[in-house]
PDB file with one MODEL, atoms N, CA, C and O in Angstrom:
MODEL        1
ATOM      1  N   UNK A   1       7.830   6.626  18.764  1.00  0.00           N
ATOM      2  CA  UNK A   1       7.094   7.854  18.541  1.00  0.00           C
ATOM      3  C   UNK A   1       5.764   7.529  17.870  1.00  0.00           C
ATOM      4  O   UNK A   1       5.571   6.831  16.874  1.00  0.00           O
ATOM      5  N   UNK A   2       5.020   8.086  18.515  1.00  0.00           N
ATOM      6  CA  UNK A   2       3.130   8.309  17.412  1.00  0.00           C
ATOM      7  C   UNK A   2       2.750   8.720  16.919  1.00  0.00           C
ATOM      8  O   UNK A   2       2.109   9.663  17.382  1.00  0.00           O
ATOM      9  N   UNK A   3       2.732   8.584  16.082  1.00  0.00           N
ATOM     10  CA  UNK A   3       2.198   9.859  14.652  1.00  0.00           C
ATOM     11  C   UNK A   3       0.701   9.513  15.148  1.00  0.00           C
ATOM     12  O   UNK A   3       0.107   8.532  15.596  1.00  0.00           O
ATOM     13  N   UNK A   4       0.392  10.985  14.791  1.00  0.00           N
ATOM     14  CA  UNK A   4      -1.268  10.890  15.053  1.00  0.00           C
ATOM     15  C   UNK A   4      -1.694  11.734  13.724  1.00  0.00           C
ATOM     16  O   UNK A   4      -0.868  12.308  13.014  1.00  0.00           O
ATOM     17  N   UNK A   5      -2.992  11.729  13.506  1.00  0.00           N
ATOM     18  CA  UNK A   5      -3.454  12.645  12.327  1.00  0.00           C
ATOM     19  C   UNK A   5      -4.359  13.871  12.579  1.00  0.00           C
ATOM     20  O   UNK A   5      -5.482  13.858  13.083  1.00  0.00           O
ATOM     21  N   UNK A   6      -3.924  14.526  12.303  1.00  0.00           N
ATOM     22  CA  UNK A   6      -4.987  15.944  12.315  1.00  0.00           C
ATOM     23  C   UNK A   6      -5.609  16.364  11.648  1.00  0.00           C
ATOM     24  O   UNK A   6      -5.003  16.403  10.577  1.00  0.00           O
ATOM     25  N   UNK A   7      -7.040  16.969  11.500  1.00  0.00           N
ATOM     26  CA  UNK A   7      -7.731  17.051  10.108  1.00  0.00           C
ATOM     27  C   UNK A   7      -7.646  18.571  10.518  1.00  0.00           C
ATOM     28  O   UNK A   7      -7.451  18.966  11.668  1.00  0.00           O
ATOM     29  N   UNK A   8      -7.906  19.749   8.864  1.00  0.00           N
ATOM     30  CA  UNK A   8      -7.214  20.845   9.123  1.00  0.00           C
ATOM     31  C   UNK A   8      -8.914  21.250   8.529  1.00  0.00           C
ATOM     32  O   UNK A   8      -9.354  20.480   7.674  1.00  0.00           O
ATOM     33  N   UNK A   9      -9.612  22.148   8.871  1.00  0.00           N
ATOM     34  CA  UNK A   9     -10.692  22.816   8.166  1.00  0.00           C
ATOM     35  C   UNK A   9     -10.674  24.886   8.050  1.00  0.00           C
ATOM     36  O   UNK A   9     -10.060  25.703   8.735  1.00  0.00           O
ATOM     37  N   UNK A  10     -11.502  25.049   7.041  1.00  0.00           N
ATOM     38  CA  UNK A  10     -11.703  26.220   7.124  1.00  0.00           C
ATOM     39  C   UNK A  10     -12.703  26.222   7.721  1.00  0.00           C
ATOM     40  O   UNK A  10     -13.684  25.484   7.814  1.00  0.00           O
ATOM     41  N   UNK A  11     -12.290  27.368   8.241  1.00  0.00           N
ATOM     42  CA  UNK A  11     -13.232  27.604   9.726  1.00  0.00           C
ATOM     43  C   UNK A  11     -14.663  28.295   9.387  1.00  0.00           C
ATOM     44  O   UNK A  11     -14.973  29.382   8.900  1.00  0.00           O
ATOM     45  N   UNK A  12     -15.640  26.809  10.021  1.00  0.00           N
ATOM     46  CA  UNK A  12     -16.778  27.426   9.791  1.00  0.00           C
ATOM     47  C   UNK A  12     -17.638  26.729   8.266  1.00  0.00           C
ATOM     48  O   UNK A  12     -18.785  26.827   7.828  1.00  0.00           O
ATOM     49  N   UNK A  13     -16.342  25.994   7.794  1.00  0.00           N
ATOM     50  CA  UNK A  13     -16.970  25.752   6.521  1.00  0.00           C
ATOM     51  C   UNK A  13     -16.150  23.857   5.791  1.00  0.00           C
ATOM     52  O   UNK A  13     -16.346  22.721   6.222  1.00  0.00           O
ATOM     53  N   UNK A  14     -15.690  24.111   5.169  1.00  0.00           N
ATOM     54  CA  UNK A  14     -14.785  22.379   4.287  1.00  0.00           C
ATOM     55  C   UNK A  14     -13.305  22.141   5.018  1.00  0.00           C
ATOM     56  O   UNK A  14     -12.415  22.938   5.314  1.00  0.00           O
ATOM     57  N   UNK A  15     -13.434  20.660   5.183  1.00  0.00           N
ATOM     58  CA  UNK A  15     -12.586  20.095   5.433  1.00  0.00           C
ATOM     59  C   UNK A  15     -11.350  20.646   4.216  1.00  0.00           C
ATOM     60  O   UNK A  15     -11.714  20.707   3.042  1.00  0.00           O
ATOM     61  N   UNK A  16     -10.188  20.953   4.513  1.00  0.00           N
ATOM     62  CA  UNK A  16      -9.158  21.108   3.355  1.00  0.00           C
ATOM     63  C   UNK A  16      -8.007  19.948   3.452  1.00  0.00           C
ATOM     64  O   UNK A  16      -7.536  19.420   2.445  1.00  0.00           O
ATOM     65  N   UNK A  17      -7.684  19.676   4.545  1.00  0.00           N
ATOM     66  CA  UNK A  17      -6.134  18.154   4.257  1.00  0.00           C
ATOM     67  C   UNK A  17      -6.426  17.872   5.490  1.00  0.00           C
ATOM     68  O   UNK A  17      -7.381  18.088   6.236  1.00  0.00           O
ATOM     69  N   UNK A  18      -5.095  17.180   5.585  1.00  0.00           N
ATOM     70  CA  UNK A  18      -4.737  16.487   6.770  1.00  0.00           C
ATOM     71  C   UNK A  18      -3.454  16.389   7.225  1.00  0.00           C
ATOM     72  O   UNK A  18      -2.881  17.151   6.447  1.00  0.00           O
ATOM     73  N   UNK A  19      -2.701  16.008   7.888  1.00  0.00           N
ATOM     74  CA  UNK A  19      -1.208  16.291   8.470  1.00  0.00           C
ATOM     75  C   UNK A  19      -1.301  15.166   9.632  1.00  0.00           C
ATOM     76  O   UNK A  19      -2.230  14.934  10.406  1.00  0.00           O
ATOM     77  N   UNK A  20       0.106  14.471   9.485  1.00  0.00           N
ATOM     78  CA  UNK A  20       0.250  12.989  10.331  1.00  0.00           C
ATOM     79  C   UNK A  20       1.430  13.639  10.961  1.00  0.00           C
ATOM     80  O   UNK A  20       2.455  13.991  10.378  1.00  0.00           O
ATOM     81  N   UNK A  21       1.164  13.750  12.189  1.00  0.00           N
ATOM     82  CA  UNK A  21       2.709  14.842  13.006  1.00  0.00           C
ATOM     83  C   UNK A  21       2.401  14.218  14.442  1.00  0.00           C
ATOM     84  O   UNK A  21       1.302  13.726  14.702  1.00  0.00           O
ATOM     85  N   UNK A  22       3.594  14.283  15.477  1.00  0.00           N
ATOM     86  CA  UNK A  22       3.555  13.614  16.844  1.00  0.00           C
ATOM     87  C   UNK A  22       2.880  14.342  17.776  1.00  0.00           C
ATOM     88  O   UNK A  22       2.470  13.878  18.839  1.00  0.00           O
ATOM     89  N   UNK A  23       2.712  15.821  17.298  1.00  0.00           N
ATOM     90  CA  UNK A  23       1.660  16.632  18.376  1.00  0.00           C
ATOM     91  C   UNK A  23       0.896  18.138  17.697  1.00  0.00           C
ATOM     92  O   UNK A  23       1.193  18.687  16.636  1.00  0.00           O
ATOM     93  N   UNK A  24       0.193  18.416  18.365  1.00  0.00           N
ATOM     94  CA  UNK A  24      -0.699  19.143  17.739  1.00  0.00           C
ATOM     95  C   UNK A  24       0.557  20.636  17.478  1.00  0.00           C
ATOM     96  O   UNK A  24       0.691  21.238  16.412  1.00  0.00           O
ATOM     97  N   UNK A  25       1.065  20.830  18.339  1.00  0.00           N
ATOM     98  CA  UNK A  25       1.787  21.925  18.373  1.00  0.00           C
ATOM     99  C   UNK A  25       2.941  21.714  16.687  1.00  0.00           C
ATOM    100  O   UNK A  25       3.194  22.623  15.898  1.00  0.00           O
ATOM    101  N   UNK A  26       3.258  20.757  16.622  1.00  0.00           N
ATOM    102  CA  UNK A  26       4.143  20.398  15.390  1.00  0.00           C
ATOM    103  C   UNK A  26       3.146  20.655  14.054  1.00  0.00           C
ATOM    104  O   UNK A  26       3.559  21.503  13.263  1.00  0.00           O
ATOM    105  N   UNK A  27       2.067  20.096  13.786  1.00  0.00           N
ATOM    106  CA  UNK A  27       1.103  20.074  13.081  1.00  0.00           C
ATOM    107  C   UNK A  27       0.571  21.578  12.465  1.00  0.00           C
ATOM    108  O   UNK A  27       0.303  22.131  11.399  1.00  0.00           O
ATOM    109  N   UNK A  28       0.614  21.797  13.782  1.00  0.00           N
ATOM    110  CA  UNK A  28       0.077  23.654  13.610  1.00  0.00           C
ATOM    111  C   UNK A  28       1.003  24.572  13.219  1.00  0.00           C
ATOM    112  O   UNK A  28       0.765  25.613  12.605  1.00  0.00           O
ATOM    113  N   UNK A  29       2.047  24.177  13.577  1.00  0.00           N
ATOM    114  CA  UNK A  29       3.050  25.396  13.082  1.00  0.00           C
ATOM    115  C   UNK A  29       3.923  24.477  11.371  1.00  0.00           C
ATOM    116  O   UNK A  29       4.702  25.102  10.651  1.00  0.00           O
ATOM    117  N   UNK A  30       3.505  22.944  11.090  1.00  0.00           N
ATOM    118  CA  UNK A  30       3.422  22.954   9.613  1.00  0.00           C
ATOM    119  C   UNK A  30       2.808  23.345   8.944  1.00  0.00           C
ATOM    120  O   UNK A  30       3.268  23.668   7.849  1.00  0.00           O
ATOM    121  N   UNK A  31       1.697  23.494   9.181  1.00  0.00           N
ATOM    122  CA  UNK A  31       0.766  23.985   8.336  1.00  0.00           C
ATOM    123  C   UNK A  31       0.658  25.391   8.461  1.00  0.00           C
ATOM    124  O   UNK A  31       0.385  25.896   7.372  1.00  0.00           O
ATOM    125  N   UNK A  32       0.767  26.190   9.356  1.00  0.00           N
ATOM    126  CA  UNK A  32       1.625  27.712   9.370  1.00  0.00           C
ATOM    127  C   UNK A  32       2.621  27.938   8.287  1.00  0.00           C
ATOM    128  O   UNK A  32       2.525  28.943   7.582  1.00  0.00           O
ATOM    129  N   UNK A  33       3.330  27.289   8.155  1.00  0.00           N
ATOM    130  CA  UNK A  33       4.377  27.580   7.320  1.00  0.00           C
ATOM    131  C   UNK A  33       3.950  26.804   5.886  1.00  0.00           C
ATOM    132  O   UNK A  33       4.889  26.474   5.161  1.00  0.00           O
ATOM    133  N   UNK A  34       2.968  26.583   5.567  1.00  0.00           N
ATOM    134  CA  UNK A  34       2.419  26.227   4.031  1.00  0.00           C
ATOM    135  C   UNK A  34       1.522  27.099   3.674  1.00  0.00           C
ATOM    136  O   UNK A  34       0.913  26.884   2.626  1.00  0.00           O
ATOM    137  N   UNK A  35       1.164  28.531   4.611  1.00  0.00           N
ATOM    138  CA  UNK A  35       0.048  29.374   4.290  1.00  0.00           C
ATOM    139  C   UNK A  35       0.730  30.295   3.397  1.00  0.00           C
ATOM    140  O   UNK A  35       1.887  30.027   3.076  1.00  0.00           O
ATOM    141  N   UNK A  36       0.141  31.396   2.931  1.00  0.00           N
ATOM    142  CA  UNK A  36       0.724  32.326   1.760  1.00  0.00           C
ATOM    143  C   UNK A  36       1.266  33.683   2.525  1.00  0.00           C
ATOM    144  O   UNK A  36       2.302  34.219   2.132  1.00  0.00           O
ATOM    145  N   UNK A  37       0.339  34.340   3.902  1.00  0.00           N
ATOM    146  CA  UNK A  37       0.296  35.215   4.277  1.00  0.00           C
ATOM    147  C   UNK A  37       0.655  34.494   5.730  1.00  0.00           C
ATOM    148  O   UNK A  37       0.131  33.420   6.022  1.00  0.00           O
ATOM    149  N   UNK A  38       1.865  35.363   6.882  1.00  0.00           N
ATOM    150  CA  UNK A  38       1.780  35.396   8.198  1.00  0.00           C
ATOM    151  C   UNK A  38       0.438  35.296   8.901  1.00  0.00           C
ATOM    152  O   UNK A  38      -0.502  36.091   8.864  1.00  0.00           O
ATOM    153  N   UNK A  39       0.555  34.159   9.540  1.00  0.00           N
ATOM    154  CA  UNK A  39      -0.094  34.029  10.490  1.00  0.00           C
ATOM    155  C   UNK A  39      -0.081  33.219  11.850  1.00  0.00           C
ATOM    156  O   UNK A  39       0.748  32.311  11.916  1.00  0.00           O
ATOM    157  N   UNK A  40      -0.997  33.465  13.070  1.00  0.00           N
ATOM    158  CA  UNK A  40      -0.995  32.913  14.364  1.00  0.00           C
ATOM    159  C   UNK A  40      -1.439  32.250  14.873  1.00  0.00           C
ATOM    160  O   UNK A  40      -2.605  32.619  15.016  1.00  0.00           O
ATOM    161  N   UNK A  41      -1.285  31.411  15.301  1.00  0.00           N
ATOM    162  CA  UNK A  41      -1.978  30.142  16.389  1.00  0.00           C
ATOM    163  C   UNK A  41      -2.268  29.631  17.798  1.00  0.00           C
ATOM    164  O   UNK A  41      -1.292  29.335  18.487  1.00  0.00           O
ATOM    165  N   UNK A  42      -3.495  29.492  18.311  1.00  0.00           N
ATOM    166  CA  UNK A  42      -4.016  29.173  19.347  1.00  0.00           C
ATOM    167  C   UNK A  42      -3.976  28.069  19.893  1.00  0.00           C
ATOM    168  O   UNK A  42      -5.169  27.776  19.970  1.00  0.00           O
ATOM    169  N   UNK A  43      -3.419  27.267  20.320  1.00  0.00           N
ATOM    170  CA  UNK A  43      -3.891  25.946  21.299  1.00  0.00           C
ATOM    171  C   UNK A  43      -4.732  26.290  22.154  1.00  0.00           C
ATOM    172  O   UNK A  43      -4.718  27.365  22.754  1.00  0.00           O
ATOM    173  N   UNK A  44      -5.670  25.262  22.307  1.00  0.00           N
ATOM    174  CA  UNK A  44      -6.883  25.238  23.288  1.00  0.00           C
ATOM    175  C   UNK A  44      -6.808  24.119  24.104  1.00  0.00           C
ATOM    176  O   UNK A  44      -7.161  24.156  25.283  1.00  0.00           O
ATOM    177  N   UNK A  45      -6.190  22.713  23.332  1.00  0.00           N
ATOM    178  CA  UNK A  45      -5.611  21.585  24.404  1.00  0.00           C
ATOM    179  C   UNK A  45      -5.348  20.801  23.691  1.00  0.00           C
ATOM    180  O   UNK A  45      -5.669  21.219  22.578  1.00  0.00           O
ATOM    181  N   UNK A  46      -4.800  19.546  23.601  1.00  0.00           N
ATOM    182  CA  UNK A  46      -4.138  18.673  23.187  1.00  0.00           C
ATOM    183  C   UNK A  46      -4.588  18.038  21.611  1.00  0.00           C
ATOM    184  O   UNK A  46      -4.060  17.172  20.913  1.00  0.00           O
ATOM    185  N   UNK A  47      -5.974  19.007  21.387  1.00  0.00           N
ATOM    186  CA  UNK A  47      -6.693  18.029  20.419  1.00  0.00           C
ATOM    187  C   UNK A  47      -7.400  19.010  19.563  1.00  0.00           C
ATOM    188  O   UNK A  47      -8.072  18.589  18.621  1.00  0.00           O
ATOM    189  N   UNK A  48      -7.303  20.388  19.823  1.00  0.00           N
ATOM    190  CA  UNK A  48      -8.016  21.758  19.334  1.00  0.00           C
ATOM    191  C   UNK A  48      -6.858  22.918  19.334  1.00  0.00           C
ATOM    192  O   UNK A  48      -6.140  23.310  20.253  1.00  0.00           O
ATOM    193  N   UNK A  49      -6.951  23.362  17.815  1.00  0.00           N
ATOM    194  CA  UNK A  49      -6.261  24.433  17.753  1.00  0.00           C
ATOM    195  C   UNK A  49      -6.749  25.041  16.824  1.00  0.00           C
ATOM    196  O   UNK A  49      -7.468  24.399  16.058  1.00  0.00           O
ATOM    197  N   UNK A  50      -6.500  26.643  16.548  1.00  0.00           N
ATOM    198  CA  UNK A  50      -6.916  27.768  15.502  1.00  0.00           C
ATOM    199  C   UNK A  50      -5.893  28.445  14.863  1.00  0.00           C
ATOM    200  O   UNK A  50      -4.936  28.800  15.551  1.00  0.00           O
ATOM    201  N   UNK A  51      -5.908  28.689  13.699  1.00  0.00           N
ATOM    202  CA  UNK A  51      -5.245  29.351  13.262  1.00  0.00           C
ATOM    203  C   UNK A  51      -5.695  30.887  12.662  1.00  0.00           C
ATOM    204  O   UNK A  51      -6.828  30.909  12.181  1.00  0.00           O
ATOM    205  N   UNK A  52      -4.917  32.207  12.635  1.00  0.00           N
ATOM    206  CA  UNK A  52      -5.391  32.999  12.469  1.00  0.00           C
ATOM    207  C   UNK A  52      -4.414  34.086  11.367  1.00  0.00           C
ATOM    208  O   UNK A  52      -3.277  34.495  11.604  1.00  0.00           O
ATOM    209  N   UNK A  53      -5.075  34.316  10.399  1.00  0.00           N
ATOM    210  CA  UNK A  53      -4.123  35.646   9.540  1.00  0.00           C
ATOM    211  C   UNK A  53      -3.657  37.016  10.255  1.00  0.00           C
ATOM    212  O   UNK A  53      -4.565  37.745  10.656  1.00  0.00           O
ATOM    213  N   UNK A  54      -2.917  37.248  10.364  1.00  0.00           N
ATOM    214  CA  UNK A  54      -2.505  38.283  11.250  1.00  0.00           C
ATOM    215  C   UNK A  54      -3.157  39.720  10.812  1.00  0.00           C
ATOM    216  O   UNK A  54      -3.239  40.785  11.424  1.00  0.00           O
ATOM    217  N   UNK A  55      -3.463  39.436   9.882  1.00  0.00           N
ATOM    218  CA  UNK A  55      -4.295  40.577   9.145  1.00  0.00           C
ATOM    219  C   UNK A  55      -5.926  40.486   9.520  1.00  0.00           C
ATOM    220  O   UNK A  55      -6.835  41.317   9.529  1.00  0.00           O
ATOM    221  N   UNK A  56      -5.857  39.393   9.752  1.00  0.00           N
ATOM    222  CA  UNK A  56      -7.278  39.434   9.850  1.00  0.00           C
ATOM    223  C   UNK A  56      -8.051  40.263  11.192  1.00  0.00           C
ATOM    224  O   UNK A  56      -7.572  40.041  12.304  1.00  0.00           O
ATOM    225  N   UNK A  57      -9.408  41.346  11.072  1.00  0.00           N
ATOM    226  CA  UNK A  57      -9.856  42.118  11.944  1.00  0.00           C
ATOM    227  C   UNK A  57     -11.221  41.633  12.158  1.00  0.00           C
ATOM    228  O   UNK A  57     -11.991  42.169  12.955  1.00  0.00           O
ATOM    229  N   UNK A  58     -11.633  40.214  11.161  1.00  0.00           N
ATOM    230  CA  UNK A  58     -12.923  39.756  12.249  1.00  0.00           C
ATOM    231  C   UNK A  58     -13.143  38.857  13.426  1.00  0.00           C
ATOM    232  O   UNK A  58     -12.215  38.554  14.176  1.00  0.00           O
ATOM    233  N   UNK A  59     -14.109  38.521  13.555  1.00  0.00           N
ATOM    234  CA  UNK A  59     -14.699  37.789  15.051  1.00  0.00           C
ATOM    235  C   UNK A  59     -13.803  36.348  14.830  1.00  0.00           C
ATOM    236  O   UNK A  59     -12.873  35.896  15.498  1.00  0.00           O
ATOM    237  N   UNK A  60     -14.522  35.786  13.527  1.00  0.00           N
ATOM    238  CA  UNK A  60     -14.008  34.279  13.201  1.00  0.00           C
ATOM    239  C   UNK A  60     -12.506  34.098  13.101  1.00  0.00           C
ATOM    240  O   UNK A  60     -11.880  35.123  12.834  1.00  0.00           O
ATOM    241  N   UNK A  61     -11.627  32.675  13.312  1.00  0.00           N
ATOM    242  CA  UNK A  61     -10.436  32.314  13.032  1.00  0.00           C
ATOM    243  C   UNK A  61     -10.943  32.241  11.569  1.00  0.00           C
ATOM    244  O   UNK A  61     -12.076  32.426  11.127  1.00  0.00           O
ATOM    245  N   UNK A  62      -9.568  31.860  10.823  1.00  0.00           N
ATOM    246  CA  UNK A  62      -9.485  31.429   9.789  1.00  0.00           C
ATOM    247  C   UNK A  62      -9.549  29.888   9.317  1.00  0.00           C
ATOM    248  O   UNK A  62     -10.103  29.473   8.299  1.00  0.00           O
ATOM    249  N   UNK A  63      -8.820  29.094  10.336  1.00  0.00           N
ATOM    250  CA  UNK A  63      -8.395  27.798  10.035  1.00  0.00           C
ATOM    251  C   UNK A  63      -8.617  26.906  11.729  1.00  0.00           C
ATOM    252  O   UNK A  63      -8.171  27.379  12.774  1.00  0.00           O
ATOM    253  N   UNK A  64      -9.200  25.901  11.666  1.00  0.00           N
ATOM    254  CA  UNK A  64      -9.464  24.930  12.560  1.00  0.00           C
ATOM    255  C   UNK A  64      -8.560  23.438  12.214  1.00  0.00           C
ATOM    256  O   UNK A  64      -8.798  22.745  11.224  1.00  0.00           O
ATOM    257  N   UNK A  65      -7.418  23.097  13.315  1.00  0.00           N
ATOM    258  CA  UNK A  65      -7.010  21.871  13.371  1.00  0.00           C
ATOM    259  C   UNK A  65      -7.431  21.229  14.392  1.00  0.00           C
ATOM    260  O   UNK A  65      -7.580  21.599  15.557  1.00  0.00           O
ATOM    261  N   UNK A  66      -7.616  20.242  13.890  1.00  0.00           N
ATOM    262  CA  UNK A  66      -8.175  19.060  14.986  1.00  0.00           C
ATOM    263  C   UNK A  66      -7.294  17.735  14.989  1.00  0.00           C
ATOM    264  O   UNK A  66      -6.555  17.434  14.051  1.00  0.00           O
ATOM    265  N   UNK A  67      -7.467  16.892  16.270  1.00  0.00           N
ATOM    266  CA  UNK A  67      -7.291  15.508  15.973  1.00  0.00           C
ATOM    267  C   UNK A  67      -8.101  14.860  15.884  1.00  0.00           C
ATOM    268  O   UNK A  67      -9.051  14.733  16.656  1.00  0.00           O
ATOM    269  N   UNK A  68      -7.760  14.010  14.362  1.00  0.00           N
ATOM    270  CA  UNK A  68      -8.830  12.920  14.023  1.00  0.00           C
ATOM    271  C   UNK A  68      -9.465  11.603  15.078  1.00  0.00           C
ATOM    272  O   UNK A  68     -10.314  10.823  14.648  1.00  0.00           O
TER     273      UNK A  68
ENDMDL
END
């Protein structure tokens, strides 16, 4: 198995951690479950994903994961 690393940012603005997980989909829904408030996630492809507060009613995501 490959651990790969993902760098996690607020969207739009600072790098915040990082997360060493075998796919982006694993990665995204750990770090889902370390947030304070429910929220949802986008895959875009193997290497881009968003995360979003379910509350939230603007344009921007909240949270950007990437692979490093």
């Amino acid at each position: 198995m490959k651990w790969k690393q993902y760098v996690i940012y607020i969207a739009g603005s600072e790098r915040i951690g990082t997360i060493r997980e075998t796919c982006i989909t694993k990665a995204v829904k750990q770090f889902v479950s370390t947030l304070d408030r429910p929220a949802k996630y986008e895959l875009y492809n193997r290497h881009h994903a968003t995360v979003r507060y379910n509350d939230n009613i603007g344009l921007m995501n909240d949270f950007l994961v990437m692979e490093a």
